[in-house]
């Protein structure tokens, strides 16, 4: 009963909000109103860049490719520290986009993204074996393809920014091996769990790093023992 009460409150809020902003056309349940996105360098690359770089990089990307949609907010998540030290890890920006087209009044950002993805599929060699996606309603697999296409554009964008700002980094796509595909599949499934229960989290990463250090230490001890005996 508590859950039903909360859901009713949310629906009431949505109805009142829409009446205040006088939405031109009624929204159906399939339309996205706000979209969140972020980008993050894999931690093992040890990339250390200022917050301004992250924020401007993602804002400029959306301004270039989706100029008809307002950026509601961009936040920088830079408070993840390694252990009790001061070494930052996994810094990244989050951007929140209003899906309402400023020119048409339609909530059509996802459709525009699908159309842009199809242009990438037509022109980028990596996608030569891909079929165009449905621009109105996508399957889960098609939504994954749209994400890959937008990622391809982001690679181009971020590499150009690296060049413009004289940063000696170059972003490349991982080879699409079966092992990588399986790993991504596991990570997607894990993302539905609470952070502390995930197999791919900071805790398990540190466990793996500790195990690797212990192996090196064991090897060093054997070398010392052998040297002493000699």
mmCIF file of C-alpha atoms in Angstrom:
data_model
loop_
_atom_site.group_PDB
_atom_site.id
_atom_site.type_symbol
_atom_site.label_atom_id
_atom_site.label_comp_id
_atom_site.label_asym_id
_atom_site.label_seq_id
_atom_site.Cartn_x
_atom_site.Cartn_y
_atom_site.Cartn_z
ATOM 1 C CA UNK A 1 0.000 0.000 0.000
ATOM 2 C CA UNK A 2 2.913 2.319 0.735
ATOM 3 C CA UNK A 3 4.394 1.628 -2.682
ATOM 4 C CA UNK A 4 1.053 2.350 -4.396
ATOM 5 C CA UNK A 5 0.767 5.589 -2.447
ATOM 6 C CA UNK A 6 4.227 6.702 -3.565
ATOM 7 C CA UNK A 7 3.533 5.809 -7.191
ATOM 8 C CA UNK A 8 0.274 7.779 -7.059
ATOM 9 C CA UNK A 9 2.186 10.771 -5.656
ATOM 10 C CA UNK A 10 4.722 10.594 -8.479
ATOM 11 C CA UNK A 11 1.981 10.406 -11.115
ATOM 12 C CA UNK A 12 0.199 13.341 -9.497
ATOM 13 C CA UNK A 13 3.430 15.344 -9.595
ATOM 14 C CA UNK A 14 3.941 14.519 -13.297
ATOM 15 C CA UNK A 15 0.374 15.518 -14.191
ATOM 16 C CA UNK A 16 0.646 18.822 -12.308
ATOM 17 C CA UNK A 17 4.078 19.542 -13.768
ATOM 18 C CA UNK A 18 2.854 18.949 -17.324
ATOM 19 C CA UNK A 19 -0.168 21.182 -16.770
ATOM 20 C CA UNK A 20 2.111 23.987 -15.501
ATOM 21 C CA UNK A 21 4.510 23.863 -18.442
ATOM 22 C CA UNK A 22 1.558 23.385 -20.837
ATOM 23 C CA UNK A 23 3.031 20.572 -22.842
ATOM 24 C CA UNK A 24 1.897 20.994 -26.445
ATOM 25 C CA UNK A 25 1.252 17.297 -26.938
ATOM 26 C CA UNK A 26 0.494 14.613 -24.340
ATOM 27 C CA UNK A 27 3.456 12.403 -23.513
ATOM 28 C CA UNK A 28 3.106 8.674 -23.775
ATOM 29 C CA UNK A 29 5.036 6.289 -21.562
ATOM 30 C CA UNK A 30 7.637 5.561 -24.240
ATOM 31 C CA UNK A 31 8.951 9.120 -24.497
ATOM 32 C CA UNK A 32 12.107 10.156 -22.700
ATOM 33 C CA UNK A 33 11.830 13.508 -20.929
ATOM 34 C CA UNK A 34 15.357 13.752 -19.494
ATOM 35 C CA UNK A 35 18.399 11.784 -20.548
ATOM 36 C CA UNK A 36 21.548 11.280 -18.484
ATOM 37 C CA UNK A 37 24.940 10.437 -19.974
ATOM 38 C CA UNK A 38 28.521 10.233 -18.733
ATOM 39 C CA UNK A 39 31.957 9.221 -19.922
ATOM 40 C CA UNK A 40 34.759 7.667 -17.949
ATOM 41 C CA UNK A 41 38.295 6.613 -18.765
ATOM 42 C CA UNK A 42 39.026 3.042 -17.636
ATOM 43 C CA UNK A 43 40.860 3.284 -14.313
ATOM 44 C CA UNK A 44 43.826 1.186 -15.422
ATOM 45 C CA UNK A 45 44.782 3.947 -17.874
ATOM 46 C CA UNK A 46 45.532 6.275 -14.934
ATOM 47 C CA UNK A 47 44.251 9.373 -16.756
ATOM 48 C CA UNK A 48 44.487 12.517 -14.623
ATOM 49 C CA UNK A 49 42.855 15.606 -16.173
ATOM 50 C CA UNK A 50 41.274 18.713 -14.603
ATOM 51 C CA UNK A 51 37.494 18.821 -13.967
ATOM 52 C CA UNK A 52 37.095 21.554 -16.597
ATOM 53 C CA UNK A 53 38.305 19.175 -19.297
ATOM 54 C CA UNK A 54 35.706 16.537 -18.449
ATOM 55 C CA UNK A 55 32.832 19.010 -18.238
ATOM 56 C CA UNK A 56 33.616 20.941 -21.409
ATOM 57 C CA UNK A 57 34.307 17.710 -23.329
ATOM 58 C CA UNK A 58 30.837 16.291 -22.778
ATOM 59 C CA UNK A 59 29.056 19.664 -23.097
ATOM 60 C CA UNK A 60 30.803 20.419 -26.391
ATOM 61 C CA UNK A 61 29.896 16.971 -27.715
ATOM 62 C CA UNK A 62 26.175 17.545 -27.132
ATOM 63 C CA UNK A 63 26.352 21.125 -28.417
ATOM 64 C CA UNK A 64 27.918 19.833 -31.645
ATOM 65 C CA UNK A 65 25.664 16.863 -32.309
ATOM 66 C CA UNK A 66 22.412 17.821 -30.540
ATOM 67 C CA UNK A 67 22.205 21.626 -30.587
ATOM 68 C CA UNK A 68 18.384 21.640 -30.398
ATOM 69 C CA UNK A 69 18.318 20.268 -26.845
ATOM 70 C CA UNK A 70 19.055 22.179 -23.651
ATOM 71 C CA UNK A 71 21.619 20.961 -21.136
ATOM 72 C CA UNK A 72 19.817 21.022 -17.785
ATOM 73 C CA UNK A 73 22.873 20.341 -15.655
ATOM 74 C CA UNK A 74 26.399 18.954 -15.790
ATOM 75 C CA UNK A 75 28.077 17.622 -12.653
ATOM 76 C CA UNK A 76 31.601 16.395 -12.042
ATOM 77 C CA UNK A 77 32.032 13.234 -9.981
ATOM 78 C CA UNK A 78 35.563 13.602 -8.690
ATOM 79 C CA UNK A 79 35.404 12.485 -5.075
ATOM 80 C CA UNK A 80 36.365 8.847 -5.459
ATOM 81 C CA UNK A 81 39.665 8.375 -3.626
ATOM 82 C CA UNK A 82 41.826 5.264 -3.516
ATOM 83 C CA UNK A 83 41.771 3.940 0.039
ATOM 84 C CA UNK A 84 42.711 6.611 2.605
ATOM 85 C CA UNK A 85 45.088 8.334 0.221
ATOM 86 C CA UNK A 86 44.594 11.392 -1.928
ATOM 87 C CA UNK A 87 44.929 9.646 -5.263
ATOM 88 C CA UNK A 88 41.744 10.182 -7.274
ATOM 89 C CA UNK A 89 40.358 7.410 -9.427
ATOM 90 C CA UNK A 90 37.559 7.111 -11.924
ATOM 91 C CA UNK A 91 36.712 10.830 -12.212
ATOM 92 C CA UNK A 92 33.907 11.494 -14.666
ATOM 93 C CA UNK A 93 31.172 13.988 -15.613
ATOM 94 C CA UNK A 94 27.403 13.419 -15.739
ATOM 95 C CA UNK A 95 25.277 15.463 -18.118
ATOM 96 C CA UNK A 96 21.479 15.791 -18.028
ATOM 97 C CA UNK A 97 19.738 16.701 -21.304
ATOM 98 C CA UNK A 98 16.214 18.009 -21.826
ATOM 99 C CA UNK A 99 14.783 15.685 -24.490
ATOM 100 C CA UNK A 100 12.379 18.380 -25.718
ATOM 101 C CA UNK A 101 13.412 19.789 -29.089
ATOM 102 C CA UNK A 102 13.694 23.599 -28.820
ATOM 103 C CA UNK A 103 12.603 24.080 -32.434
ATOM 104 C CA UNK A 104 9.716 21.624 -32.712
ATOM 105 C CA UNK A 105 8.514 21.146 -29.133
ATOM 106 C CA UNK A 106 8.690 17.362 -29.625
ATOM 107 C CA UNK A 107 10.358 15.015 -27.136
ATOM 108 C CA UNK A 108 12.423 13.388 -29.860
ATOM 109 C CA UNK A 109 16.045 13.237 -28.676
ATOM 110 C CA UNK A 110 16.114 9.432 -28.855
ATOM 111 C CA UNK A 111 14.812 9.527 -32.431
ATOM 112 C CA UNK A 112 17.483 12.059 -33.390
ATOM 113 C CA UNK A 113 20.140 9.865 -31.812
ATOM 114 C CA UNK A 114 18.909 6.869 -33.793
ATOM 115 C CA UNK A 115 19.047 8.896 -37.021
ATOM 116 C CA UNK A 116 22.589 10.007 -36.222
ATOM 117 C CA UNK A 117 23.544 6.401 -35.434
ATOM 118 C CA UNK A 118 22.327 5.341 -38.876
ATOM 119 C CA UNK A 119 24.620 7.935 -40.479
ATOM 120 C CA UNK A 120 27.532 6.454 -38.537
ATOM 121 C CA UNK A 121 26.549 2.934 -39.636
ATOM 122 C CA UNK A 122 26.573 4.123 -43.272
ATOM 123 C CA UNK A 123 29.942 5.885 -43.145
ATOM 124 C CA UNK A 124 32.199 4.173 -40.576
ATOM 125 C CA UNK A 125 33.888 0.949 -41.690
ATOM 126 C CA UNK A 126 33.608 -0.665 -38.246
ATOM 127 C CA UNK A 127 29.803 -0.775 -38.678
ATOM 128 C CA UNK A 128 29.775 -2.164 -42.223
ATOM 129 C CA UNK A 129 28.014 -5.379 -41.139
ATOM 130 C CA UNK A 130 25.382 -3.556 -39.038
ATOM 131 C CA UNK A 131 21.799 -3.021 -40.186
ATOM 132 C CA UNK A 132 20.201 0.427 -39.767
ATOM 133 C CA UNK A 133 18.223 0.834 -36.530
ATOM 134 C CA UNK A 134 14.542 1.699 -36.285
ATOM 135 C CA UNK A 135 14.384 5.427 -35.537
ATOM 136 C CA UNK A 136 10.970 5.323 -33.815
ATOM 137 C CA UNK A 137 11.148 2.319 -31.527
ATOM 138 C CA UNK A 138 14.256 0.276 -30.857
ATOM 139 C CA UNK A 139 14.855 -3.225 -29.595
ATOM 140 C CA UNK A 140 17.379 -3.683 -26.784
ATOM 141 C CA UNK A 141 19.998 -4.760 -29.329
ATOM 142 C CA UNK A 142 19.329 -1.665 -31.471
ATOM 143 C CA UNK A 143 19.692 0.595 -28.434
ATOM 144 C CA UNK A 144 23.098 -1.009 -27.838
ATOM 145 C CA UNK A 145 24.064 -0.263 -31.462
ATOM 146 C CA UNK A 146 23.010 3.383 -31.030
ATOM 147 C CA UNK A 147 25.235 3.558 -27.955
ATOM 148 C CA UNK A 148 28.171 2.121 -29.910
ATOM 149 C CA UNK A 149 27.641 4.616 -32.738
ATOM 150 C CA UNK A 150 27.497 7.579 -30.353
ATOM 151 C CA UNK A 151 30.611 6.240 -28.639
ATOM 152 C CA UNK A 152 32.373 6.192 -32.006
ATOM 153 C CA UNK A 153 31.499 9.874 -32.484
ATOM 154 C CA UNK A 154 32.691 10.624 -28.969
ATOM 155 C CA UNK A 155 36.049 8.971 -29.703
ATOM 156 C CA UNK A 156 36.439 11.302 -32.686
ATOM 157 C CA UNK A 157 35.384 14.297 -30.585
ATOM 158 C CA UNK A 158 37.629 13.569 -27.593
ATOM 159 C CA UNK A 159 40.669 12.824 -29.774
ATOM 160 C CA UNK A 160 40.208 16.144 -31.573
ATOM 161 C CA UNK A 161 40.014 17.861 -28.181
ATOM 162 C CA UNK A 162 43.218 16.112 -27.094
ATOM 163 C CA UNK A 163 44.953 17.488 -30.205
ATOM 164 C CA UNK A 164 43.579 21.003 -29.746
ATOM 165 C CA UNK A 165 44.727 21.114 -26.108
ATOM 166 C CA UNK A 166 48.096 19.425 -26.756
ATOM 167 C CA UNK A 167 47.298 16.448 -24.524
ATOM 168 C CA UNK A 168 49.373 13.357 -25.520
ATOM 169 C CA UNK A 169 46.504 10.853 -25.261
ATOM 170 C CA UNK A 170 44.630 8.976 -27.986
ATOM 171 C CA UNK A 171 41.395 7.059 -27.407
ATOM 172 C CA UNK A 172 40.826 3.862 -29.398
ATOM 173 C CA UNK A 173 38.092 1.257 -29.539
ATOM 174 C CA UNK A 174 38.857 -2.117 -27.962
ATOM 175 C CA UNK A 175 38.996 -4.973 -30.420
ATOM 176 C CA UNK A 176 35.565 -6.638 -30.493
ATOM 177 C CA UNK A 177 36.725 -10.061 -29.359
ATOM 178 C CA UNK A 178 34.353 -12.686 -28.004
ATOM 179 C CA UNK A 179 36.056 -12.317 -24.604
ATOM 180 C CA UNK A 180 35.359 -8.558 -24.535
ATOM 181 C CA UNK A 181 31.734 -9.101 -25.570
ATOM 182 C CA UNK A 182 31.225 -11.623 -22.781
ATOM 183 C CA UNK A 183 32.859 -9.275 -20.265
ATOM 184 C CA UNK A 184 30.564 -6.402 -21.296
ATOM 185 C CA UNK A 185 27.566 -8.692 -20.988
ATOM 186 C CA UNK A 186 28.572 -9.651 -17.434
ATOM 187 C CA UNK A 187 29.134 -6.007 -16.488
ATOM 188 C CA UNK A 188 25.676 -5.046 -17.807
ATOM 189 C CA UNK A 189 24.074 -7.779 -15.719
ATOM 190 C CA UNK A 190 26.117 -6.777 -12.669
ATOM 191 C CA UNK A 191 25.060 -3.128 -13.038
ATOM 192 C CA UNK A 192 21.544 -4.074 -11.916
ATOM 193 C CA UNK A 193 22.851 -5.099 -8.490
ATOM 194 C CA UNK A 194 23.734 -2.807 -5.555
ATOM 195 C CA UNK A 195 27.322 -1.521 -5.897
ATOM 196 C CA UNK A 196 28.645 -3.537 -2.973
ATOM 197 C CA UNK A 197 27.312 -6.779 -4.504
ATOM 198 C CA UNK A 198 28.821 -6.275 -7.941
ATOM 199 C CA UNK A 199 31.696 -8.425 -9.145
ATOM 200 C CA UNK A 200 33.088 -5.397 -11.004
ATOM 201 C CA UNK A 201 33.563 -2.779 -8.309
ATOM 202 C CA UNK A 202 36.403 -0.964 -6.577
ATOM 203 C CA UNK A 203 36.603 -3.535 -3.765
ATOM 204 C CA UNK A 204 37.145 -6.477 -6.109
ATOM 205 C CA UNK A 205 39.577 -4.384 -8.154
ATOM 206 C CA UNK A 206 41.684 -3.778 -5.043
ATOM 207 C CA UNK A 207 41.484 -7.483 -4.164
ATOM 208 C CA UNK A 208 42.859 -8.350 -7.600
ATOM 209 C CA UNK A 209 45.619 -5.740 -7.270
ATOM 210 C CA UNK A 210 46.519 -7.067 -3.803
ATOM 211 C CA UNK A 211 46.655 -10.629 -5.117
ATOM 212 C CA UNK A 212 48.994 -9.526 -7.909
ATOM 213 C CA UNK A 213 51.265 -7.696 -5.414
ATOM 214 C CA UNK A 214 51.361 -10.763 -3.141
ATOM 215 C CA UNK A 215 52.429 -12.918 -6.100
ATOM 216 C CA UNK A 216 55.250 -10.480 -6.902
ATOM 217 C CA UNK A 217 56.284 -10.416 -3.240
ATOM 218 C CA UNK A 218 56.342 -14.209 -3.113
ATOM 219 C CA UNK A 219 58.512 -14.272 -6.225
ATOM 220 C CA UNK A 220 60.883 -11.680 -4.745
ATOM 221 C CA UNK A 221 61.187 -13.690 -1.515
ATOM 222 C CA UNK A 222 62.130 -16.803 -3.504
ATOM 223 C CA UNK A 223 64.760 -14.815 -5.395
ATOM 224 C CA UNK A 224 66.222 -13.477 -2.113
ATOM 225 C CA UNK A 225 66.293 -16.967 -0.561
ATOM 226 C CA UNK A 226 68.013 -18.355 -3.645
ATOM 227 C CA UNK A 227 70.587 -15.533 -3.592
ATOM 228 C CA UNK A 228 71.322 -16.082 0.128
ATOM 229 C CA UNK A 229 71.791 -19.837 -0.464
ATOM 230 C CA UNK A 230 74.182 -19.165 -3.327
#
